[in-house]
Every structure is written in C-alpha cells, then in structure tokens.
Coordinates of C-alpha atoms and ligand atoms in Angstrom, one line a residue:
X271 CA -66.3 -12.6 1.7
X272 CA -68.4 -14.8 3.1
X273 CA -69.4 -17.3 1.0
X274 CA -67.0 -20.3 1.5
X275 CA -65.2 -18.7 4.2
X276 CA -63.0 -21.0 6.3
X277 CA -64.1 -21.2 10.3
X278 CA -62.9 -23.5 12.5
X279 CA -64.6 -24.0 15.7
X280 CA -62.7 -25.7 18.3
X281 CA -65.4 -27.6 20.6
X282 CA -68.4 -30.2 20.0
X283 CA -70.1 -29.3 22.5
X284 CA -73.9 -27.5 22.2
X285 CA -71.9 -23.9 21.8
X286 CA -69.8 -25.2 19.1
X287 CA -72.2 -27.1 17.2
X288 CA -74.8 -24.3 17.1
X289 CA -71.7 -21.8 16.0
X290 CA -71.0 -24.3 13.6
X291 CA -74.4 -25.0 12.3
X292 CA -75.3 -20.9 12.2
X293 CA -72.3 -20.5 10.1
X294 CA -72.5 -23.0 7.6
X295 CA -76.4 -21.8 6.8
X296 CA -75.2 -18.5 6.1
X297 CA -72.4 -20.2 3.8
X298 CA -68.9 -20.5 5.4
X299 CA -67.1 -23.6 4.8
X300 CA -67.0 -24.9 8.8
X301 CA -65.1 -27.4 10.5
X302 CA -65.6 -28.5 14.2
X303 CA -62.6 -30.0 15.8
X304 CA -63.7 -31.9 19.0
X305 CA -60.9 -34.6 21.5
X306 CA -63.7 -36.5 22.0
X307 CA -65.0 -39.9 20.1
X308 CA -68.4 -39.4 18.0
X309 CA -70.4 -41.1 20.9
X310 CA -69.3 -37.9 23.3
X311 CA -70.7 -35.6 20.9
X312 CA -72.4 -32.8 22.6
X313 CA -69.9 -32.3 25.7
X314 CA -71.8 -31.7 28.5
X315 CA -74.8 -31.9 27.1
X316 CA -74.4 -35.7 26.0
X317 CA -75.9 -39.1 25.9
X318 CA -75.2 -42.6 25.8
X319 CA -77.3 -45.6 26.2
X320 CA -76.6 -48.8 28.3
X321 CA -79.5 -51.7 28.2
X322 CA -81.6 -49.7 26.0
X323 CA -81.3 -46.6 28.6
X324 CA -80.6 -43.4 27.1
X325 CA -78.3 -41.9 30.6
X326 CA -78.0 -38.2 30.0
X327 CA -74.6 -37.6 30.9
X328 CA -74.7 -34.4 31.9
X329 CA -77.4 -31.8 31.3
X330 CA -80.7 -33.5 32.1
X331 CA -83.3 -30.7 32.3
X332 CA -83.9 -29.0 29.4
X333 CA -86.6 -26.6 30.3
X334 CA -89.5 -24.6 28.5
X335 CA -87.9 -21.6 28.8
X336 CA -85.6 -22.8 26.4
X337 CA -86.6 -20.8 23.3
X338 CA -84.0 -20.6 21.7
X339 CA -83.0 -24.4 21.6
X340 CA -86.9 -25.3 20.5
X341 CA -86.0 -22.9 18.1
X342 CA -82.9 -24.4 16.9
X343 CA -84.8 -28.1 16.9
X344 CA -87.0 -27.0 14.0
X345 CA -84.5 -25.0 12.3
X346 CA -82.0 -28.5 12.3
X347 CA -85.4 -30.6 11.4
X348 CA -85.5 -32.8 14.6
X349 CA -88.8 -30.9 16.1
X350 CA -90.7 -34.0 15.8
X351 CA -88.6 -35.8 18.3
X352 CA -89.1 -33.0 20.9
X353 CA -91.3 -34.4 23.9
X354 CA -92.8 -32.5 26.3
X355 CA -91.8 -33.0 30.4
X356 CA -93.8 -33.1 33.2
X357 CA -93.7 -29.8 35.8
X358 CA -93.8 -31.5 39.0
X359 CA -90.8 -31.1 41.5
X360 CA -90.5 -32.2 44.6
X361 CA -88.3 -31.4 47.9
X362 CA -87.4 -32.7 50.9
X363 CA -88.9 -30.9 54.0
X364 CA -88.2 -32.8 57.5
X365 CA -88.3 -36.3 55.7
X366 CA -90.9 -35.8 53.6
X367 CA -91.4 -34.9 50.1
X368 CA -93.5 -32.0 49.4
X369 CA -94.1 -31.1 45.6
X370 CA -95.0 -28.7 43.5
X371 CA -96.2 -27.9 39.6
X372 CA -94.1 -25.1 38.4
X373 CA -96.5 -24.8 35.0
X374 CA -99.4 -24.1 37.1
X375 CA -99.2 -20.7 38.5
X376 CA -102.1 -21.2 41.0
X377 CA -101.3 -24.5 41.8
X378 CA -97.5 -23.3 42.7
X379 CA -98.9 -20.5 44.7
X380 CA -101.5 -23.1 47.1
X381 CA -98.5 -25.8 47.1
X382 CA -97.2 -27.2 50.4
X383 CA -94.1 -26.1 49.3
X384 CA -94.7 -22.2 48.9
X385 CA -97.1 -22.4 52.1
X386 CA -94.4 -23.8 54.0
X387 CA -92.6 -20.7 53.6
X388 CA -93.3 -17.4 55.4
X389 CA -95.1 -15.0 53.4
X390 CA -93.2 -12.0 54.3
X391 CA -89.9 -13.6 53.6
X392 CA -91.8 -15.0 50.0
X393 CA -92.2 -11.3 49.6
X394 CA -89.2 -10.0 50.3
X395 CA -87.4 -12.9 47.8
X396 CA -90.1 -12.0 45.2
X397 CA -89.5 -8.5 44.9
X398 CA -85.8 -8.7 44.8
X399 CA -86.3 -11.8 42.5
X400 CA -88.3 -9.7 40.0
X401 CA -85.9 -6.6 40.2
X402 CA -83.2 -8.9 38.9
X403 CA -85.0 -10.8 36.9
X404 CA -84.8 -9.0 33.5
X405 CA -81.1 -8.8 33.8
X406 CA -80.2 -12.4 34.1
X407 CA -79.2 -12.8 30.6
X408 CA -78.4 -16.6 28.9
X409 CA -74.8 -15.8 28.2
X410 CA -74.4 -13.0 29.3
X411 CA -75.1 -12.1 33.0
X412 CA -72.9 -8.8 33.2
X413 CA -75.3 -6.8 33.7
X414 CA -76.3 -8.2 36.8
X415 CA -73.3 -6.6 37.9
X416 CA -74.5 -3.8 40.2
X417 CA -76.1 -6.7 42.6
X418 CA -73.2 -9.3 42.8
X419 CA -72.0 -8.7 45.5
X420 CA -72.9 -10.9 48.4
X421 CA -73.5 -14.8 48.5
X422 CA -76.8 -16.6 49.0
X423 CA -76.1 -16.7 52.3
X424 CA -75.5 -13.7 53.4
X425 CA -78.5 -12.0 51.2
X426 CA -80.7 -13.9 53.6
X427 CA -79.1 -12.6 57.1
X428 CA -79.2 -9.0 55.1
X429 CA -82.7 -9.2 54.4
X430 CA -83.3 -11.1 57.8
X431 CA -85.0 -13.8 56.3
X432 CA -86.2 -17.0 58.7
X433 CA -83.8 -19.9 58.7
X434 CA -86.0 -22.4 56.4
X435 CA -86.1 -19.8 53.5
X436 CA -82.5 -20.4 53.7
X437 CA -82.8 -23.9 53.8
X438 CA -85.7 -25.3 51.8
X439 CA -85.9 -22.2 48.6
X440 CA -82.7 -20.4 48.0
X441 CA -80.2 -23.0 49.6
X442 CA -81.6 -26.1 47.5
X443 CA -82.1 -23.7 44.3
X444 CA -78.0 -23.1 44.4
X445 CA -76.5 -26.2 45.6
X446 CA -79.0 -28.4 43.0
X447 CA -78.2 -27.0 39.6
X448 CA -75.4 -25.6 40.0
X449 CA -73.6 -27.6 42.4
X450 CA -72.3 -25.1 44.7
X451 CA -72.2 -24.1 48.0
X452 CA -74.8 -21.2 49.2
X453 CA -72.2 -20.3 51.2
X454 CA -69.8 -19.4 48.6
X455 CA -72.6 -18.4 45.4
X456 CA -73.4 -15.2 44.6
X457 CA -77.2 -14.7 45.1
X458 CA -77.4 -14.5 41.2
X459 CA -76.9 -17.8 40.6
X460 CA -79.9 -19.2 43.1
X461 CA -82.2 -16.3 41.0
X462 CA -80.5 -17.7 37.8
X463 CA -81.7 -21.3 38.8
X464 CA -85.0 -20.3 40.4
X465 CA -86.2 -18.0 36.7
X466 CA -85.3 -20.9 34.7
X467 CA -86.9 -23.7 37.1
X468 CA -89.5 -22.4 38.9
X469 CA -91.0 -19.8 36.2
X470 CA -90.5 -22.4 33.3
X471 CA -93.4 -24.2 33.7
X472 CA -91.8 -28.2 32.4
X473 CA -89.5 -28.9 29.7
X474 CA -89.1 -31.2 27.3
X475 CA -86.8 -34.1 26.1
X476 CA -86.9 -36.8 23.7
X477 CA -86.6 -40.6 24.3
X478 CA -83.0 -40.4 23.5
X479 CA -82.6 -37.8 25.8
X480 CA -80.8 -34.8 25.4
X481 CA -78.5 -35.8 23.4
X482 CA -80.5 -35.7 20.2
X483 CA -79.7 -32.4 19.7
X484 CA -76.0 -32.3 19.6
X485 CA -76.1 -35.7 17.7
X486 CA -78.6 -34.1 14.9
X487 CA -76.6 -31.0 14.2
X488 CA -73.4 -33.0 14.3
X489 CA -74.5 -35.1 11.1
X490 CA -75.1 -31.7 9.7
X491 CA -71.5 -30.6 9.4
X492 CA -68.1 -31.6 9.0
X493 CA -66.6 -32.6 12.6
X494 CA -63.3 -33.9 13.3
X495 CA -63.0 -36.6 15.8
X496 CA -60.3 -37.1 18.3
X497 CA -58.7 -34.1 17.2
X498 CA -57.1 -31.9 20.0
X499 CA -56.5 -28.5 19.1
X500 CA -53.2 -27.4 20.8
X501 CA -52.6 -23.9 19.2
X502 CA -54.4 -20.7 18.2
X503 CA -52.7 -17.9 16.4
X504 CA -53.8 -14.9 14.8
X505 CA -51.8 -14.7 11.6
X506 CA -52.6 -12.0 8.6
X507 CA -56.1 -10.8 9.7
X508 CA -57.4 -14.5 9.8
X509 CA -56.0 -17.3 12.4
X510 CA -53.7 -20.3 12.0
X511 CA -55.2 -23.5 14.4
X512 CA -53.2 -26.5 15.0
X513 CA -54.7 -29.9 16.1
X514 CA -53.0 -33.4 16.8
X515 CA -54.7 -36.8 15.4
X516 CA -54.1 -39.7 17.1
X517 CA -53.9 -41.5 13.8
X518 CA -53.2 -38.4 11.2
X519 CA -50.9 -36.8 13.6
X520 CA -50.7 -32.8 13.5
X521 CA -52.9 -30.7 11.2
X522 CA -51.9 -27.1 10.1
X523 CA -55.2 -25.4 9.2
X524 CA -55.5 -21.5 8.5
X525 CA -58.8 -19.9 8.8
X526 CA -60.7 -17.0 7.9
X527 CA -62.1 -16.9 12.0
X528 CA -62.1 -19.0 14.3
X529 CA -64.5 -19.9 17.5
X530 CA -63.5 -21.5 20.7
X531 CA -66.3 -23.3 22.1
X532 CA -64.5 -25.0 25.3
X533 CA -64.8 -23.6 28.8
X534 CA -62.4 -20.9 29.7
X535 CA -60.0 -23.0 31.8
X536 CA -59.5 -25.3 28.2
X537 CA -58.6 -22.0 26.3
X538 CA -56.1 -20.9 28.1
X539 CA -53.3 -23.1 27.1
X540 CA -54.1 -22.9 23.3
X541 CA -54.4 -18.9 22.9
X542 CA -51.1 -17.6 24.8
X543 CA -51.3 -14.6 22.3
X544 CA -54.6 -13.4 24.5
X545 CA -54.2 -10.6 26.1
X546 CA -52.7 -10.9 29.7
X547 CA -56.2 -9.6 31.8
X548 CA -58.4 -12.5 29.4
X549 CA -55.9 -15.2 30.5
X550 CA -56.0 -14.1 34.3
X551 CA -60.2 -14.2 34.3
X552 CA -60.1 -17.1 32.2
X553 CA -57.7 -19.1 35.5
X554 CA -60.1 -17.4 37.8
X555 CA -63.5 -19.6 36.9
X556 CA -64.7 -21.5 39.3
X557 CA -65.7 -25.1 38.6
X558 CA -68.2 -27.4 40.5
X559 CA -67.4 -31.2 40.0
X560 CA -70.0 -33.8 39.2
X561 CA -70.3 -37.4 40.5
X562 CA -73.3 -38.2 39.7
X563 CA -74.9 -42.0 39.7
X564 CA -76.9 -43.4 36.7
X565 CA -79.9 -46.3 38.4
X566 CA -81.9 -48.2 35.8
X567 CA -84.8 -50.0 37.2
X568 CA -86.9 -52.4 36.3
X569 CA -89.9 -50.5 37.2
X570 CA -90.5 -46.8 37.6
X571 CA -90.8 -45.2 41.2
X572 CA -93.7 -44.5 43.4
X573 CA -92.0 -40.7 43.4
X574 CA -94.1 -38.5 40.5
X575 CA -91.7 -35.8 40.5
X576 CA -89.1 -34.7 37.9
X577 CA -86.6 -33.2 40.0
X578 CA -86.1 -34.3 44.0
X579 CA -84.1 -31.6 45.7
X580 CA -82.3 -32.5 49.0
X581 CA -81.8 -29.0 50.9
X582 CA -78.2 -30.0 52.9
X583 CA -80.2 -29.5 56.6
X584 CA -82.1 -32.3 55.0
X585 CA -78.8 -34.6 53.9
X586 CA -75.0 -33.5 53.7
X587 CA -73.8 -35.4 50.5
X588 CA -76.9 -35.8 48.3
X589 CA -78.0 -32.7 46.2
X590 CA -81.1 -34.4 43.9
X591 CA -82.6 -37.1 42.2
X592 CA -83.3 -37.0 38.9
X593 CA -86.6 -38.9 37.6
X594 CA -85.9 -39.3 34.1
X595 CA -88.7 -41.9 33.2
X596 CA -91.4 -38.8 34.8
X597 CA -89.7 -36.5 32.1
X598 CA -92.2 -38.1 29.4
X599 CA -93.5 -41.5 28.6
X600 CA -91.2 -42.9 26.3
X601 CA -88.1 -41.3 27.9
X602 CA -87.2 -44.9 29.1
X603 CA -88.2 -48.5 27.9
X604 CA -91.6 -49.3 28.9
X605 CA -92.2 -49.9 32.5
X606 CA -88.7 -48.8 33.6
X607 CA -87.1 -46.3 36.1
X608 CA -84.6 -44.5 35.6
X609 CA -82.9 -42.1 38.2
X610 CA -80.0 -40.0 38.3
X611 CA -78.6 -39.5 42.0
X612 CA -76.5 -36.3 41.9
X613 CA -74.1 -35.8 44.8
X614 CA -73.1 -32.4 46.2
X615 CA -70.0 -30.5 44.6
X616 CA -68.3 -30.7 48.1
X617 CA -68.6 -34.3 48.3
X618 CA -67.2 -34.9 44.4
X619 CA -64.1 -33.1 44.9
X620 CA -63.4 -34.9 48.3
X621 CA -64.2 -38.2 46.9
X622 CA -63.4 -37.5 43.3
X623 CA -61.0 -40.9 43.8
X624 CA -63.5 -43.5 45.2
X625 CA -63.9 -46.2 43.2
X626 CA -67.3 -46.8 41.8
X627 CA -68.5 -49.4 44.2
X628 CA -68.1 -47.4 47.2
X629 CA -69.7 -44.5 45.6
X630 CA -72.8 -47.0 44.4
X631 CA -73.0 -48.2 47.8
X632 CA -72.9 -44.8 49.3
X633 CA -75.8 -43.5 47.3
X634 CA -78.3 -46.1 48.2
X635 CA -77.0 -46.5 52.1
X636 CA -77.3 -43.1 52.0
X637 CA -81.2 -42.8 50.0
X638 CA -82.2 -45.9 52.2
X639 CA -81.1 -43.7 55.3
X640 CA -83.0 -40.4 53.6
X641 CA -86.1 -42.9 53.2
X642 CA -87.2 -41.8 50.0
X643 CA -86.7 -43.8 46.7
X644 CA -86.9 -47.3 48.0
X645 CA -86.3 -48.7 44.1
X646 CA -82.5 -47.6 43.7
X647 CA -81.8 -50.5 46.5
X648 CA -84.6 -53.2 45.5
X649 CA -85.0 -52.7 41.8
X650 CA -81.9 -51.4 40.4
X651 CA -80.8 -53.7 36.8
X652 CA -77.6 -51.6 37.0
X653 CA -75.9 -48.8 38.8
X654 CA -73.3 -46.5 36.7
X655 CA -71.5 -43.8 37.9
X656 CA -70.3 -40.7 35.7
X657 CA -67.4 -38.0 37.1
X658 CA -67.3 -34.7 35.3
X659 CA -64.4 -32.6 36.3
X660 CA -65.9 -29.7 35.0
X661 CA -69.3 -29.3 35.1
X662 CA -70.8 -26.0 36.1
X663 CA -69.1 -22.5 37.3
X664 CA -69.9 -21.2 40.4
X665 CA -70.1 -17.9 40.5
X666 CA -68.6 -16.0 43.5
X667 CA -70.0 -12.3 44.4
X668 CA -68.3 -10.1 42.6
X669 CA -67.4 -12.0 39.4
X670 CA -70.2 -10.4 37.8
X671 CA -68.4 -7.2 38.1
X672 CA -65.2 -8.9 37.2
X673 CA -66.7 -10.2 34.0
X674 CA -68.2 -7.0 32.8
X675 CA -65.0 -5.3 32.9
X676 CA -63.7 -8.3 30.8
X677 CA -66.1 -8.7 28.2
X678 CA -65.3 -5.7 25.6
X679 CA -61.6 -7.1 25.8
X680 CA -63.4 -10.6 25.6
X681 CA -65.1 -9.4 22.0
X682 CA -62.3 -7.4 20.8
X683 CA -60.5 -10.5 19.7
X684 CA -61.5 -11.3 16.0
X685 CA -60.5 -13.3 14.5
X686 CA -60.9 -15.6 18.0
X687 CA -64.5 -15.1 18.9
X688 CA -65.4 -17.2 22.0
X689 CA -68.5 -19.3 22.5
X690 CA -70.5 -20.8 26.1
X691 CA -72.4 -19.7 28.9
X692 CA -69.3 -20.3 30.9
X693 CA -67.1 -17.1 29.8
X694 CA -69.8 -14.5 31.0
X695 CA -73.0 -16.0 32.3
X696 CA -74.2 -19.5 34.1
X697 CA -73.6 -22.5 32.9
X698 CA -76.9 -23.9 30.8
X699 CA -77.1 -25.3 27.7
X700 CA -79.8 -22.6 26.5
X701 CA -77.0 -20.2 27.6
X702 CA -74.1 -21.9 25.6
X703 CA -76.5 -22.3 22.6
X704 CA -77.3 -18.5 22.9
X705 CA -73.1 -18.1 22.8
X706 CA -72.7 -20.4 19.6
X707 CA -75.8 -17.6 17.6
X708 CA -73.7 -14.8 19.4
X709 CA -70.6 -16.2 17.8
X710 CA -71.6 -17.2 14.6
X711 CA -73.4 -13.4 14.0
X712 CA -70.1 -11.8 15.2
X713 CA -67.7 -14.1 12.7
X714 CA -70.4 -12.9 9.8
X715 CA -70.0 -9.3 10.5
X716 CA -66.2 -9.5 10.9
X717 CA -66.5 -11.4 7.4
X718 CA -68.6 -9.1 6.1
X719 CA -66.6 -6.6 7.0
Ligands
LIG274 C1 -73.7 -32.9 35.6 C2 -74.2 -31.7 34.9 C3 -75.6 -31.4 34.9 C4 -76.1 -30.3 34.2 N1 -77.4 -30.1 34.2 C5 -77.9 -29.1 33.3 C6 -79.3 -29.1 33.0 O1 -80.1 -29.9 33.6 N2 -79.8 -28.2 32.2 C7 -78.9 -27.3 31.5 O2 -79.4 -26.5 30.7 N3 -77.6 -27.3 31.7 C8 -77.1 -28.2 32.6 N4 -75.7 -28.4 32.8 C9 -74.8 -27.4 32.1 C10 -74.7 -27.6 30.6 O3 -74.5 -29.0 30.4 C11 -73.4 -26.9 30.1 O4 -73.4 -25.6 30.6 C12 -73.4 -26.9 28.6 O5 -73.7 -28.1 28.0 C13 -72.0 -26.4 28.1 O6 -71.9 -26.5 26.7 P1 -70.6 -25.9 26.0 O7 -70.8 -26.2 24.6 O8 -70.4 -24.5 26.4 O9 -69.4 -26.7 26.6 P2 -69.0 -28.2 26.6 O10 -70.3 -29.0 26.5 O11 -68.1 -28.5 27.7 O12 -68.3 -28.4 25.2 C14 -66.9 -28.2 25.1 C15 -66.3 -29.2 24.1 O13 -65.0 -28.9 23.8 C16 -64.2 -30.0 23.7 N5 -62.8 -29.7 23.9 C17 -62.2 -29.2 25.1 N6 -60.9 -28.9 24.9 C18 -60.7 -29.2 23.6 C19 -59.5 -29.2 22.7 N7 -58.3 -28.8 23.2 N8 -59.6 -29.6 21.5 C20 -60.8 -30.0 20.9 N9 -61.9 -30.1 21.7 C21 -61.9 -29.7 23.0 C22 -64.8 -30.9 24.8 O14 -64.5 -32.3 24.6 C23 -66.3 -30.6 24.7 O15 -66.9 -31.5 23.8 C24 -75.2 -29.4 33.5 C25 -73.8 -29.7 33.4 C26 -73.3 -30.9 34.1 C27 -71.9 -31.2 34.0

C-alpha cells in the first residue's frame, strides 16, 4: 500500500520537512502544506538575508551532537555546505567574560569558568547530571519522568548548592536556550541544555546559516505555499484535510495519513475530533517568547566566543549574544560582525508591543551599560529586530510526568501521527528532526499495515 500513498503533512518547518522527505524516499506521494511564504521555509529553524547577511531567525546553534541532522545533510545531498563551528563560549562572571572550549575536555575541566565553581557543588551537579543523562531523549523526554519534579531552583536549595552555581552554571544554562525562568523550569531542561551544549564539543553551520537545510529539502518535495490548513478529520481509515489559499481559496484533499508538524498549541483548533485529554495537554504547553535583535557590523568583535551567556545576577533583561561571524569563517561577508542579542522571555512578553526603536536602543544602552561588545553601538550597518510568539516550551516540573501519561493516547491516533520536539520533549531542532523520522516510520507501518 505504500507505494504512491497519499500523506499530507501540515507544517514546513524542520519536523515536517524531514517527515516529508522520509516518506517520499520510501515512495508515498507527499504534500507539505505550510501558511507561510517560500522565504519562511523552515519555521523556526529559518533564514533570511539583509545586506548580504544570512540572520538566522530562529535556531542559531546547531550543535555536533546533532547526528541525526549531519545525517540527514548527506542523505538530502547538501553535506558539502556543512561547516564546522567554533567551541568557545563565554559568560559573564562579575563584569567580565570568562570562556570556555566545550570540545576540549581538559581545557573545559582547567577553564576559569569550571574553576570558578566549587568542586563539591561541580560534583554534586555531575553525578545527578550523568544519572539523567541517558534519559534525556530528542523528542521524547518521558522517561525523565521519575525526576521532574522540582524546578532549577529549588534542585539547588535541595542539594544545598552555593549561590553562584545557581547563578553562573544551571541559572544561565535555563534562561539562555530555552528562554525561561530557573525559577519556574524543571531541572530537566537546564540538563537538557547543558548535554547538548556543554558535552557537544562545537557545531556546525553553513554560510547561509541554518536555513540551508530546510531550504534543500524543500526543493525536494512538493510544498504548498500560503496554504492554512483549517481542518483534520479522520474519514474511512484514512483522513480528510482542508486548507484555505489566499488565491485558490479552500482545498479538499483526502489522504491515506496525515502528519501534523506545528506545535501543539496550532493543532488544537484543526483536530477537534482528538480525544478530550490530547486537547487539554496540548492547551497546557508552555511557551517562551523571543525578541531577539539582529546587529550587522562592519567589522567582527574583539569577543572570540560563539555564545555569550548573561546569568540574570549579571543583567535583568539580556539572556545572550550570539556571535554568528565566530561560528565559521565564511558564516558572514568577509570582515563583518554579526551578533544576535537575545533578550530574556520575561522581558519579550512584557515588552512584546515596543516598537523596534526602543527595543534597538534598549539593547545597546543596555550592552554599553554591561560593558561588553562595544561594536553593536560603534559599528553597527543595521539593527533588526525579530519577535517570535512561540519559540521554545518551558517545561514546568511535573510535565514530564504529564506527558508520559499522554503519549500512548498521543500515538494511538493513526491516521494523525504528530511530529516536533514540542509535543513530548524540548524544543531543538535535532529533536523535531528526530519527530519528522519517528513520524514518517510510524505512517509506513500503518501503510504497511
Ligand atoms: C529564537 C529561537 C532560538 C532557538 N535556538 C535554537 C538553537 O540554537 N538550536 C536548536 O536546535 N533549536 C533552537 N530553537 C528551537 C528550534 O528552532 C525549534 O524547536 C524547531 O525549529 C521547531 O521545529 P518544528 O518543525 O517542530 O516547528 P516549527 O519550526 O514551528 O514549524 C511549524 C510550521 O508549521 C507552520 N504552521 C503552523 N500552523 C499552520 C497551519 N494551520 N497550516 C499550515 N502551516 C502551519 C508554521 O508556519 C511553521 O512553518 C530556537 C527557537 C527559537 C524560536
């Protein structure tokens, strides 16, 4: 049954796109369906370019412990275009910046950073660290289940760890990539962030950033542009998806499956016909918001790291700077900066309405105050500022536990099987890509079937 199968997937971002690709290799006859225009392909993991700048949109690190997306770059034919990162990352420590190469293990070990930090607490963080560690899953975290249940926070009064551990390691590894408060995550996601950052050892990118990816399996297979699917309905043993065109108006399309590759909070409206539990946990994830602000320079900056972490004891509004032009040498035009200055999730959903030249001149009155990154004020060509409503979930104790009760109702729902890190694990784009194979190899076997 297989062969020429209709699938629609609803969703171009990296999820959907993998789904999509997966599935047409093993012979369906795919469709993506995607709201956005062809230069938003990829979702969150998407880039555009301004005065020859490729500006990564929104996921910027893509790191080495990525196997399964190198994986999927040679398997699409774009591994040529893969270049490795640097592994230097840097943090803010009483005003100045103290750095570390995650690649190196010694190195990491003798770094200010790690010597900053008390060695019993560094102890204490490891061993729980590495009794977790083979349970934090890409999409699926469930079975971290039996330790969600206290926030970053409180982990460190439990384990009566010294305030700067707090501040300067597991604080900075929450609110950073994920965007969320240490006071509200569940410890999971600061050991989620720390085995893909710290352990990884670099990255890599290309110099159109990350986008290259999404764009490359995109001219791979049949996407519908500013399509917006509006219904899902299971109708005969396969499913019955309806989309509006702002030019071809409504489409009517039956499928043999179908996969819904948008966060959880986007499905609900278009499957009513879940189950009443999936529809409840899908309302109940949490979302960070992004402002984040996009400087091209006309030089690079004196900083060498990758990443700049700002721990909050360090500054209140700004999470991290982003070096792109340190990711790899021809990440940006020739002897150009570019940095991405990410504000907290706090701070974007209190300001989520200030208009972009008071959130420009924030930033930089702001980074001059922090003294770091002098080039954003004096050698700045341009100054663009991006707003994601949803960016990444934040993960409250407990909602590990929630999700594992969730997922077999979750996978019991062929023809609808559901793709991205964002249903039962931490929002990444390894994780989502993980979700689009997991997808695609259930669809098969419910084909097969
Ligand atoms: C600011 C920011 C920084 C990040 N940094 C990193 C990072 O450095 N490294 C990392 O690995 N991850 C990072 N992430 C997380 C990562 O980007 C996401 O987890 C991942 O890209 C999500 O992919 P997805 O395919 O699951 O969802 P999405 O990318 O959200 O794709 C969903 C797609 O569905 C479409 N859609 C929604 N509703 C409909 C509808 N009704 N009809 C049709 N189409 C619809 C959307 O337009 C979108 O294109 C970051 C995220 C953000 C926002």
């Amino acid at each position: 049954m297989v062969p020429g199968a209709r699938v629609v997937v609803v969703g171009g971002g990296i999820a959907g796109l993998t789904a999509a690709f997966r599935l047409q290799q093993a012979g369906c006859d795919v469709v993506v369906v995607e709201q956005s225009g062809p230069e938003q392909i990829g979702g969150r993991m998407n880039t555009t370019t301004r005065d020859g700048f490729a500006i990564d949109n929104g996921a910027t690190l893509l790191l080495s412990s990525y196997h399964e997306m190198l994986k999927l770059a040679v398997d699409v034919g774009v591994a040529d275009q893969v270049l490795p990162t640097g592994d230097i990352f840097g943090i803010l420590w009483n005003g100045a910046v103290r750095r570390l190469r995650s690649g190196d293990k010694r190195a990491l070990l003798k770094s200010d950073f790690v010597r900053g930090l008390n060695p019993i607490d560094g102890g204490k963080v490891a061993v729980d660290f590495l009794r977790m560690r083979s349970k934090l899953g890409w999409d699926d975290m469930t079975a971290t289940a039996a330790q969600d249940f206290e926030t970053v926070r409180e982990y460190c009064l439990r384990r009566g760890l010294r305030p700067e551990t707090y501040q300067f390691l597991l604080g900075p590894f929450t609110s950073g990539p994920a965007l969320a408060d240490p006071e509200e995550a569940s410890l999971v996601s600061a050991f989620f962030a720390f085995n893909t950052i710290v352990v990884s050892g670099g990255g890599f990118t290309s110099a159109d950033g990350v986008g290259f990816l999404p764009r490359a399996l995109a001219a791979r297979i049949s996407v519908v542009h500013h399509a917006r699917v509006t219904s899902i309905e299971t109708r005969g043993g396969g499913a019955v998806v309806t989309w509006t065109h702002p030019v071809d108006g409504e489409t009517v399309q039956e499928a043999s499956a179908v996969v819904v590759a948008v966060p959880p909070k986007q499905a609900t409206p278009m499957c009513p016909g879940l189950p009443p539990a999936l529809l409840d946990y899908f309302r109940h994830v949490k979302y960070s918001r992004a402002v984040h602000v996009a400087f091209g320079l006309d030089r690079p900056t004196r900083e060498s790291s990758l990443l700049l972490q700002i721990p909050k004891i360090e500054h209140p509004t700004l999470a991290a700077f982003v070096m792109e032009h340190n990711q790899a040498p021809r990440r940006v035009p020739a002897g150009k900066g570019l940095v991405m200055a990410h504000l907290r999730g706090g701070w974007a959903v209190d300001n989520w309405e200030m208009d972009d030249d008071a959130v420009v001149e924030h930033v930089i009155g702001e980074t001059r105050r922090l003294g770091v990154l002098p080039e954003i004020e004096h050698h700045a060509t341009f100054a663009e500022v991006v707003r994601l409503p949803l960016c990444t979930v934040i993960r409250r104790p407990g909602e590990y536990r929630y999700a594992a009760r969730i997922a077999p109702v979750l996978r019991a729902q062929a023809p609808i099987h559901f793709a991205g890190s964002d249903y039962l694990g931490q929002s990444s784009t390894n994780g989502s890509l993980v979700s689009g194979e997991r997808a695609a190899a259930a669809v098969l076997k419910g084909l097969r079937r």
